CSV table of C-alpha atoms in Angstrom, one decimal:
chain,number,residue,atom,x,y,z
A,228,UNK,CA,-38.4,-26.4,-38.7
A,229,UNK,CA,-36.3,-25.4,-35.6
A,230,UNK,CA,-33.0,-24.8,-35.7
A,231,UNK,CA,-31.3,-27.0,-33.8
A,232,UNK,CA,-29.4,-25.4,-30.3
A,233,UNK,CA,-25.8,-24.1,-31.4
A,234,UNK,CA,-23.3,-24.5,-28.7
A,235,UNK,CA,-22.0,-21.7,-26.2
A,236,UNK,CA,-19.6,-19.7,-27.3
A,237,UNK,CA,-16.0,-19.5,-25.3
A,238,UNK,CA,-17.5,-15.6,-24.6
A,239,UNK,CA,-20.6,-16.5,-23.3
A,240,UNK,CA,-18.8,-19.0,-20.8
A,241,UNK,CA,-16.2,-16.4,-20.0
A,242,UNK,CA,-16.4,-16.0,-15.9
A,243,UNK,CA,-16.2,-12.9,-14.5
A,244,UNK,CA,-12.2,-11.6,-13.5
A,245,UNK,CA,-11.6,-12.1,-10.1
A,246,UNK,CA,-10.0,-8.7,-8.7
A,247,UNK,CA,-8.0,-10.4,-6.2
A,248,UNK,CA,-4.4,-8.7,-5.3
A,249,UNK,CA,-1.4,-11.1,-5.2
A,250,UNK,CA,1.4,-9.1,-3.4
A,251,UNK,CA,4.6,-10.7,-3.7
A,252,UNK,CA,7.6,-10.4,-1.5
A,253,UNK,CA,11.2,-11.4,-1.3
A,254,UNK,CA,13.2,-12.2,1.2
A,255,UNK,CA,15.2,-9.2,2.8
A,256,UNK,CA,19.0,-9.3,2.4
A,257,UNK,CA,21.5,-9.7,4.6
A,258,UNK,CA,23.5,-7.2,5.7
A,259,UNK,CA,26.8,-7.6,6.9
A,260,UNK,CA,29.7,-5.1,8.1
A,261,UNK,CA,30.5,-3.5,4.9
A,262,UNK,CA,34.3,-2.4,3.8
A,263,UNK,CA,34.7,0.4,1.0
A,264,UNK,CA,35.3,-1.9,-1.6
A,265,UNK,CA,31.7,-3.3,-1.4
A,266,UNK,CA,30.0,-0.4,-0.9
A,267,UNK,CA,29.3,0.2,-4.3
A,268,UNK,CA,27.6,-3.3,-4.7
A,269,UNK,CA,25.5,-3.1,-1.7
A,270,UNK,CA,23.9,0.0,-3.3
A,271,UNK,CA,23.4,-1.0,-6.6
A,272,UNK,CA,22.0,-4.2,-4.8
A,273,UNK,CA,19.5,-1.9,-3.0
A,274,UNK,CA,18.3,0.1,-6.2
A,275,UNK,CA,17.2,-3.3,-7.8
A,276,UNK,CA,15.5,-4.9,-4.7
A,277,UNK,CA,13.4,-1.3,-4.8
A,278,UNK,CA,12.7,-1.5,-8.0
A,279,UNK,CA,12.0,-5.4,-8.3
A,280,UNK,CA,9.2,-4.6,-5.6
A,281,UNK,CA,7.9,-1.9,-7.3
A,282,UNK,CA,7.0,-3.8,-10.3
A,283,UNK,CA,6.3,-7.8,-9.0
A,284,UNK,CA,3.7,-5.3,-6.5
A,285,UNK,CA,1.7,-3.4,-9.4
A,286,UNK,CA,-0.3,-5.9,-10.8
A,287,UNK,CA,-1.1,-5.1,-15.1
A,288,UNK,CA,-3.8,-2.5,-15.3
A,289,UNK,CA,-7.1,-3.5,-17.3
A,290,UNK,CA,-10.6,-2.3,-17.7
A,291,UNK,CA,-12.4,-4.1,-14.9
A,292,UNK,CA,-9.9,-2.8,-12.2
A,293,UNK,CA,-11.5,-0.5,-9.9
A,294,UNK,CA,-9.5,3.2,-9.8
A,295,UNK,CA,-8.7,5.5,-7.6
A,296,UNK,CA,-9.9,9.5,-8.4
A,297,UNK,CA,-7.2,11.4,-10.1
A,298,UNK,CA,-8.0,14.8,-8.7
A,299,UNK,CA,-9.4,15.9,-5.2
A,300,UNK,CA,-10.2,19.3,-4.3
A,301,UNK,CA,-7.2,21.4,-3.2
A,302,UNK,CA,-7.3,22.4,0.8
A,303,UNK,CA,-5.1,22.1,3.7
A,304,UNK,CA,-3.8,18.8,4.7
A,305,UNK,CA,-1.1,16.7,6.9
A,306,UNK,CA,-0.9,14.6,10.2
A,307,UNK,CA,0.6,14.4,13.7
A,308,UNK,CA,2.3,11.2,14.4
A,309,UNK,CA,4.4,9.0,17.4
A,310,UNK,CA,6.8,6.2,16.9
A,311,UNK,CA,8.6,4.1,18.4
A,312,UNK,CA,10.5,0.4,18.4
A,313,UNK,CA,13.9,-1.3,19.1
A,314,UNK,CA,17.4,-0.2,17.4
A,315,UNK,CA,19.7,-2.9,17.1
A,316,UNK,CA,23.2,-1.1,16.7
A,317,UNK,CA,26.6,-2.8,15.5
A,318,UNK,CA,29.7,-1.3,15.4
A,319,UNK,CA,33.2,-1.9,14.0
A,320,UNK,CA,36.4,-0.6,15.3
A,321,UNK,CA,39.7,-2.6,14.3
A,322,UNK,CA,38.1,-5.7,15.4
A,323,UNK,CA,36.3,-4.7,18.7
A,324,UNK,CA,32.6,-4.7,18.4
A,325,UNK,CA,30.3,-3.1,20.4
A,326,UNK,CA,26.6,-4.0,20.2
A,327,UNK,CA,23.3,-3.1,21.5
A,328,UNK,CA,19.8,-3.4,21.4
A,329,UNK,CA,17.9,0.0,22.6
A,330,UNK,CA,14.1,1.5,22.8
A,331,UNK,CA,14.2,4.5,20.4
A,332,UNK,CA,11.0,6.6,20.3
A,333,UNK,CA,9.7,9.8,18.1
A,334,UNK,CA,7.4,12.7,17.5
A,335,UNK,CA,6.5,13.7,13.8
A,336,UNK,CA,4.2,16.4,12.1
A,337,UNK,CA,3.4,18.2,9.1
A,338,UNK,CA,1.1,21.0,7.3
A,339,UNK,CA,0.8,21.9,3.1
A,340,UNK,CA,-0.9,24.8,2.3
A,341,UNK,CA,-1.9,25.6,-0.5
A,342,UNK,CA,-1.4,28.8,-2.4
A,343,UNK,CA,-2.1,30.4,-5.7
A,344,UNK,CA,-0.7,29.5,-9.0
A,345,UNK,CA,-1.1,26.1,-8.2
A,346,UNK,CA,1.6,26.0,-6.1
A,347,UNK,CA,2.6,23.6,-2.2
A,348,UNK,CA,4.1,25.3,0.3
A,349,UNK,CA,4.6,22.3,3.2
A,350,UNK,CA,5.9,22.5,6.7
A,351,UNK,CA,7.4,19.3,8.6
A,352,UNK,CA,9.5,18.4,11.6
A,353,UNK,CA,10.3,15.3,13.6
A,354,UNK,CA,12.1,15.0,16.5
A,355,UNK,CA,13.7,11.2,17.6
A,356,UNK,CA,15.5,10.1,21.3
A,357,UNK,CA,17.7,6.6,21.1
A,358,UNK,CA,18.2,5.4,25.2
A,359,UNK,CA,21.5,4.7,24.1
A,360,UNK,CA,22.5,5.2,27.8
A,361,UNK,CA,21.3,2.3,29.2
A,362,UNK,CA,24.0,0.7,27.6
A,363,UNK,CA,27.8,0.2,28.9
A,364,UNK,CA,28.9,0.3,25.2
A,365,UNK,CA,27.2,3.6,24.3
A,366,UNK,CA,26.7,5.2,27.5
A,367,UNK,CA,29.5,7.7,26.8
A,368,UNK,CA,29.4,12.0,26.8
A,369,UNK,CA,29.9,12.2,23.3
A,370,UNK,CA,27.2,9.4,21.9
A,371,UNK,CA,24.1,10.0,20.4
A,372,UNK,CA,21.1,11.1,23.1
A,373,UNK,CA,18.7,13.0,20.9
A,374,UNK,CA,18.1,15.1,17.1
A,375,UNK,CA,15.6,16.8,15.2
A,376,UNK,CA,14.9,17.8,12.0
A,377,UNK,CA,13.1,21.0,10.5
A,378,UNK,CA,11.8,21.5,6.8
A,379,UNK,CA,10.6,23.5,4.8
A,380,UNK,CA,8.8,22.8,0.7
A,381,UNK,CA,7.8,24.4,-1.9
A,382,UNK,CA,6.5,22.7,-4.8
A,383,UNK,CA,4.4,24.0,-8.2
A,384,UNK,CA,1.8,21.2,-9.3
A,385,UNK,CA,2.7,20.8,-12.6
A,386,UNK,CA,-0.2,18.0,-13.9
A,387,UNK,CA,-2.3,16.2,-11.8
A,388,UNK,CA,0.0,13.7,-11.6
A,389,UNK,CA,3.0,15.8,-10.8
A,390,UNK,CA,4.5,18.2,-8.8
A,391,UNK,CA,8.2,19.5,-8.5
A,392,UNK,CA,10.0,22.2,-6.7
A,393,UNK,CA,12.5,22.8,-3.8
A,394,UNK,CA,13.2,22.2,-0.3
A,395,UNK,CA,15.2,23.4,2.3
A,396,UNK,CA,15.9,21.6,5.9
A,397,UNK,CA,17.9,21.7,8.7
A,398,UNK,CA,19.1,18.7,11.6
A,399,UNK,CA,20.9,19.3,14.5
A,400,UNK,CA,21.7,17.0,17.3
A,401,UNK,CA,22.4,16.2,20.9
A,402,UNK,CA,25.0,14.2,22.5
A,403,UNK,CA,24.4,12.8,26.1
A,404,UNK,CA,27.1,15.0,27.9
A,405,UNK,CA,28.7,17.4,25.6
A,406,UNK,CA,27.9,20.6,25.7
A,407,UNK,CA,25.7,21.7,22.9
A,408,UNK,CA,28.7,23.7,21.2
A,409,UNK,CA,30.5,20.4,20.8
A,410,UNK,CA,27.5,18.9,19.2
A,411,UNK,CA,26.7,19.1,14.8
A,412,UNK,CA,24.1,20.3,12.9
A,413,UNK,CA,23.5,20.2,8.9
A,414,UNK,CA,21.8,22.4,6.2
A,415,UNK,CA,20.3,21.1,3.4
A,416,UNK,CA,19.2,22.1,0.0
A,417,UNK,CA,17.8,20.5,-3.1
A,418,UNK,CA,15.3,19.2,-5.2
A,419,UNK,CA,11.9,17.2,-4.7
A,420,UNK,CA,9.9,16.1,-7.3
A,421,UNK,CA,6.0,13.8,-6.6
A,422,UNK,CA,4.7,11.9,-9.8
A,423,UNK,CA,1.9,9.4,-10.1
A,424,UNK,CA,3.2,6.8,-12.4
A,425,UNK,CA,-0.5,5.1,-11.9
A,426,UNK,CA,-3.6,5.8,-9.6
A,427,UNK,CA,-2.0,3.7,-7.4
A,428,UNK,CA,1.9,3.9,-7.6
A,429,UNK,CA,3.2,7.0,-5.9
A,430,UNK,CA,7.0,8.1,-6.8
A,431,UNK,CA,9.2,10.6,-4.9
A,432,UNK,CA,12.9,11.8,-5.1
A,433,UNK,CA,15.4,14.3,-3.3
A,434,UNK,CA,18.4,15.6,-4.8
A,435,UNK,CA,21.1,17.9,-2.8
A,436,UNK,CA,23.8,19.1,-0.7
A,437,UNK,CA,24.4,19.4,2.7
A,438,UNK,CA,26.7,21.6,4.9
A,439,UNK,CA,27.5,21.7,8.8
A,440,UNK,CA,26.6,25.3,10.0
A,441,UNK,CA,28.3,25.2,13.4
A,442,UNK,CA,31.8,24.0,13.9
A,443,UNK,CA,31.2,21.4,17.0
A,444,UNK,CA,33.8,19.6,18.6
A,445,UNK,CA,36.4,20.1,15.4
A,446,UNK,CA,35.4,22.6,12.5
A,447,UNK,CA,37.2,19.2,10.1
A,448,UNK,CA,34.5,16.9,11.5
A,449,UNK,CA,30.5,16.3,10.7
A,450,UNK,CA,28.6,16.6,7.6
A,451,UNK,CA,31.1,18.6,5.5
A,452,UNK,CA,29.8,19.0,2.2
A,453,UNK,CA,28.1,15.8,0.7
A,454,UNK,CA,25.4,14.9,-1.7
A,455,UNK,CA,22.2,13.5,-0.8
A,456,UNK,CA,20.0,11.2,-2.8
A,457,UNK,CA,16.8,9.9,-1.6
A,458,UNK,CA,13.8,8.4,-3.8
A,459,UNK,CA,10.6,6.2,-2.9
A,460,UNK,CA,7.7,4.3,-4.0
A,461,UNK,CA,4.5,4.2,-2.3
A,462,UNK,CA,1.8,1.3,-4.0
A,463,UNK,CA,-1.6,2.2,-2.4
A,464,UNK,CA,-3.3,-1.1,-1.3
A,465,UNK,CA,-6.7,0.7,-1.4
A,466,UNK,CA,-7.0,3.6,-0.4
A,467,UNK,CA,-6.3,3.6,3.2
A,468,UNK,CA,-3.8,0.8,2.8
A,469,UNK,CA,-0.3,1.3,1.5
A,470,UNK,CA,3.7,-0.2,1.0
A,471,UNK,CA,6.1,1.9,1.1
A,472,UNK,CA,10.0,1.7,-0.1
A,473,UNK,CA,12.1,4.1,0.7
A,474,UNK,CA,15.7,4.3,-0.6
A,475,UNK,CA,18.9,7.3,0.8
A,476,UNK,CA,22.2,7.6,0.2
A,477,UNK,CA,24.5,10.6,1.3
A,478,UNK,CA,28.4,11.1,1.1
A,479,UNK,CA,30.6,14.0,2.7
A,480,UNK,CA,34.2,15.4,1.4
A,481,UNK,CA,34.9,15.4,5.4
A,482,UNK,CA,33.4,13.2,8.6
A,483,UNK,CA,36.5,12.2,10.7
A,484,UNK,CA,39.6,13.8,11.1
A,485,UNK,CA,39.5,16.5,8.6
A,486,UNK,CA,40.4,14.2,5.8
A,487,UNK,CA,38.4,11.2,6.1
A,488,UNK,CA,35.2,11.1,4.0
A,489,UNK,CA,31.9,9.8,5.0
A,490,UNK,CA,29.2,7.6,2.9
A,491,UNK,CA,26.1,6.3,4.4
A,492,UNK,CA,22.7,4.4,3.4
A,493,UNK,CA,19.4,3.8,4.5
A,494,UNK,CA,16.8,1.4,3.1
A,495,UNK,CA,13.0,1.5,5.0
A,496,UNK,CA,10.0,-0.7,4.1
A,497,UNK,CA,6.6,0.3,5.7
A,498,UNK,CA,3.3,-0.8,5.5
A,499,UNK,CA,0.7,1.5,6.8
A,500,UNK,CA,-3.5,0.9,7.2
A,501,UNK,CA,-6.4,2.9,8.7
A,502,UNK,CA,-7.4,-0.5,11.0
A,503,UNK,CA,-10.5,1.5,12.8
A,504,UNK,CA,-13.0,2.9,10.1
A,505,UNK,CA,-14.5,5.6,12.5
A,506,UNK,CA,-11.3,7.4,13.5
A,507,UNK,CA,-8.5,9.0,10.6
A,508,UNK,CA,-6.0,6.9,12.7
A,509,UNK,CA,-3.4,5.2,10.3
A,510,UNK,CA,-1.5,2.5,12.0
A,511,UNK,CA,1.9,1.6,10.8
A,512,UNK,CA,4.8,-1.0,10.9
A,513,UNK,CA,8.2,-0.3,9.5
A,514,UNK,CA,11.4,-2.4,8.8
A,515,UNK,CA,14.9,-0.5,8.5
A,516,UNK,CA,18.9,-0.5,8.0
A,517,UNK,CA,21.1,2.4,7.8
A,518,UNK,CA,24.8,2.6,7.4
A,519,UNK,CA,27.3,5.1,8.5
A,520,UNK,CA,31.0,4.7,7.4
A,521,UNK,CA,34.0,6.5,8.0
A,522,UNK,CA,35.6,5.3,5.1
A,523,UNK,CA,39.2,5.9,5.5
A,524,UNK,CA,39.2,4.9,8.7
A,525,UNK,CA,37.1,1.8,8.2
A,526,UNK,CA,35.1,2.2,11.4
A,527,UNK,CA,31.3,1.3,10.8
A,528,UNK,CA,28.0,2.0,12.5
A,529,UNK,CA,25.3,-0.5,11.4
A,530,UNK,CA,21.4,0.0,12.9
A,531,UNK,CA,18.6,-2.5,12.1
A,532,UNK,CA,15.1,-0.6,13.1
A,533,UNK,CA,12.0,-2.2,13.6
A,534,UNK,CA,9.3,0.2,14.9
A,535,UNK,CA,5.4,1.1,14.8
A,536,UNK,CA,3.9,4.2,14.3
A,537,UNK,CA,0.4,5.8,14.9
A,538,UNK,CA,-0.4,9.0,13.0
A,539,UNK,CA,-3.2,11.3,12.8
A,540,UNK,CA,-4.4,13.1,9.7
A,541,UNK,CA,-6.5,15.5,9.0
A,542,UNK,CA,-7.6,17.8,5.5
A,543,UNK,CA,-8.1,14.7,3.6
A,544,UNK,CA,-10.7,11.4,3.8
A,545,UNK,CA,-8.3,8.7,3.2
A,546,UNK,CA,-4.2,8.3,3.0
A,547,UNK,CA,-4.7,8.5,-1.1
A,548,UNK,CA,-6.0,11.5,-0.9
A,549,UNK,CA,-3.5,13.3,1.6
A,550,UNK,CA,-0.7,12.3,-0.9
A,551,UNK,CA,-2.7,13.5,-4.0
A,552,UNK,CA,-3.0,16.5,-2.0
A,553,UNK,CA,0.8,17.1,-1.4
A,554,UNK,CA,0.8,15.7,1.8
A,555,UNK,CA,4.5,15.6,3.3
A,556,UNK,CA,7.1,13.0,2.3
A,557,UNK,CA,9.3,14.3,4.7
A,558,UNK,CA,13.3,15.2,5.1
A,559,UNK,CA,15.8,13.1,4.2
A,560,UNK,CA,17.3,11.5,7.4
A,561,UNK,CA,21.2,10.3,6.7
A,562,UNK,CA,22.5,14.0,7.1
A,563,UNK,CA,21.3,14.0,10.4
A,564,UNK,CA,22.0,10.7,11.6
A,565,UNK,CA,25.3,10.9,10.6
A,566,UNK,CA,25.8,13.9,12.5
A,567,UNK,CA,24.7,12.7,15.5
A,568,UNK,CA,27.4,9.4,15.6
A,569,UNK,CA,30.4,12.1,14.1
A,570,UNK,CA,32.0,11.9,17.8
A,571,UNK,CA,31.2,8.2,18.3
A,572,UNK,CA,33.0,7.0,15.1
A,573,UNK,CA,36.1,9.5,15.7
């Protein structure tokens, strides 16, 4: 006798799990001219919009989801990029508000080098000009023309996954008229530490202090002693495809007036994608706000960025890999800036 056909079982009709990315994204906040007494909100705010992207972006890990390599072999890696876009600047001063919309336009670069005991010694610099006199309201001798920043990291790859050490950097900055004597510079110093929380969730922070080296235009004025604070999270797309979210804050003891302290943010979102498959040519769009506050003053600088970039790498076969390699995450950016709009804000 033949057994009579038994029914499928819910295994057999299982159909194969689609691998399809859903990427999630919220709409940015608004912004507004901040006073002290909000400042703390508006950066706790920040914190959980980073980390609320971080995690609706990472989809649950399971078996069938293709993975990155952990490891690639060690060598010489980093990229040479331009930028460029439109900076929309507000500012505050007892009521009177001056505005404008200029071109702003950069040069970047970096090299890591490997070195024995497992060790990252990395090289970077980027250099950034703001037409800011083309504009009646920010046209003046002492307003920002032009800065650059210079650093320098060292960092001991701990696992595969992680990597920690030091860096040291230093900004300076041009004003359109002043002589360069009149004009502030900044030293910093810190921590950096690189960790792969997944194959394809890259996280970075900076932690340290920065100093003014030259006196300017008043030894009481610039970046006078202040922390710095800067973390990021970069979810890799594939591996030439990435989102980046990068976080800054920085305070100093002194920025206007010898007795007036400074704080200052910065929140950037970029996405970034190799769009010709023949040329290591990463194209690059990028979103961002920065605040600088004299806070006992209550006069406020507020620039919205948006911008494209086009960089060039080389030592590595895909974006993935020049990170997993120790490519550069850079310097952190508000020390500088902030210098640059001391005599503006004064």
């Amino acid at each position: 006798r033949q057994p009579s056909p038994r029914a499928a079982t819910a295994a057999e009709k299982q159909i194969p799990i689609s691998l399809t990315c859903f990427i999630k994204s919220r709409s940015p906040p608004r912004y507004h001219i901040m006073k002290r007494n909000k400042l703390s909100i508006v950066i706790a705010g920040s914190l959980s919009v980073c980390a609320a992207g971080i995690s609706t972006a990472h989809p649950v890990q399971d078996e069938s989801r293709p993975s990155f390599p952990a490891n690639f072999e060690s060598g010489i890696v980093g990229h040479i990029g331009i930028s460029g876009g439109l900076n929309m600047v507000s500012e505050a001063d007892g009521g009177s508000n001056d505005e404008a919309s200029v071109p702003f336009y950069g040069i970047d670069a970096s090299i890591t080098i490997p070195t024995a005991n497992d060790f990252l010694i990395t090289l970077d610099g980027t250099i950034r000009w703001d037409n800011f006199d083309s504009d009646a309201d920010f046209d003046d001798d002492e307003d920002p023309d032009s800065q650059y920043t210079l650093g320098l990291h060292a960092l001991k790859q701990i696992t595969d996954d992680t990597r920690a050490g030091i860096f040291l950097g230093y900004s300076d900055t041009k004003s359109q008229g002043d002589p360069s004597s009149d004009d502030y510079d900044v030293w910093m110093l810190g921590l950096e530490a690189h960790h792969f929380l997944h194959d394809d969730l890259f996280l970075y922070t900076q932690l340290g202090y920065g100093q003014k080296g030259r006196d300017g235009d008043d030894d009481g004025e610039g970046f006078v002693g202040g922390l710095i604070f800067r973390a990021g999270a970069t979810y890799f797309l594939c591996e030439n495809s990435s989102i980046n979210v990068d976080f800054e804050f920085a305070n100093t003891y002194n920025y206007i007036d010898s007795s007036d302290p400074g704080r200052f943010l910065g929140l950037t979102a970029t996405y970034e994608t190799k769009p010709w498959d023949e040329q290591p040519l990463y194209l690059s769009v990028f979103g961002r706000y920065d605040y600088y506050s004299s806070t006992d003053e209550g006069d406020d600088i507020d620039e919205f960025q948006l911008g494209i970039g086009l960089k060039y790498y080389f030592g590595a076969g895909s974006k993935i890999e020049a990170t997993r390699k120790g490519a550069s995450i850079g310097m952190p950016r508000l020390p500088g800036r902030a210098s640059a709009w001391t005599e503006y804000l004064d």
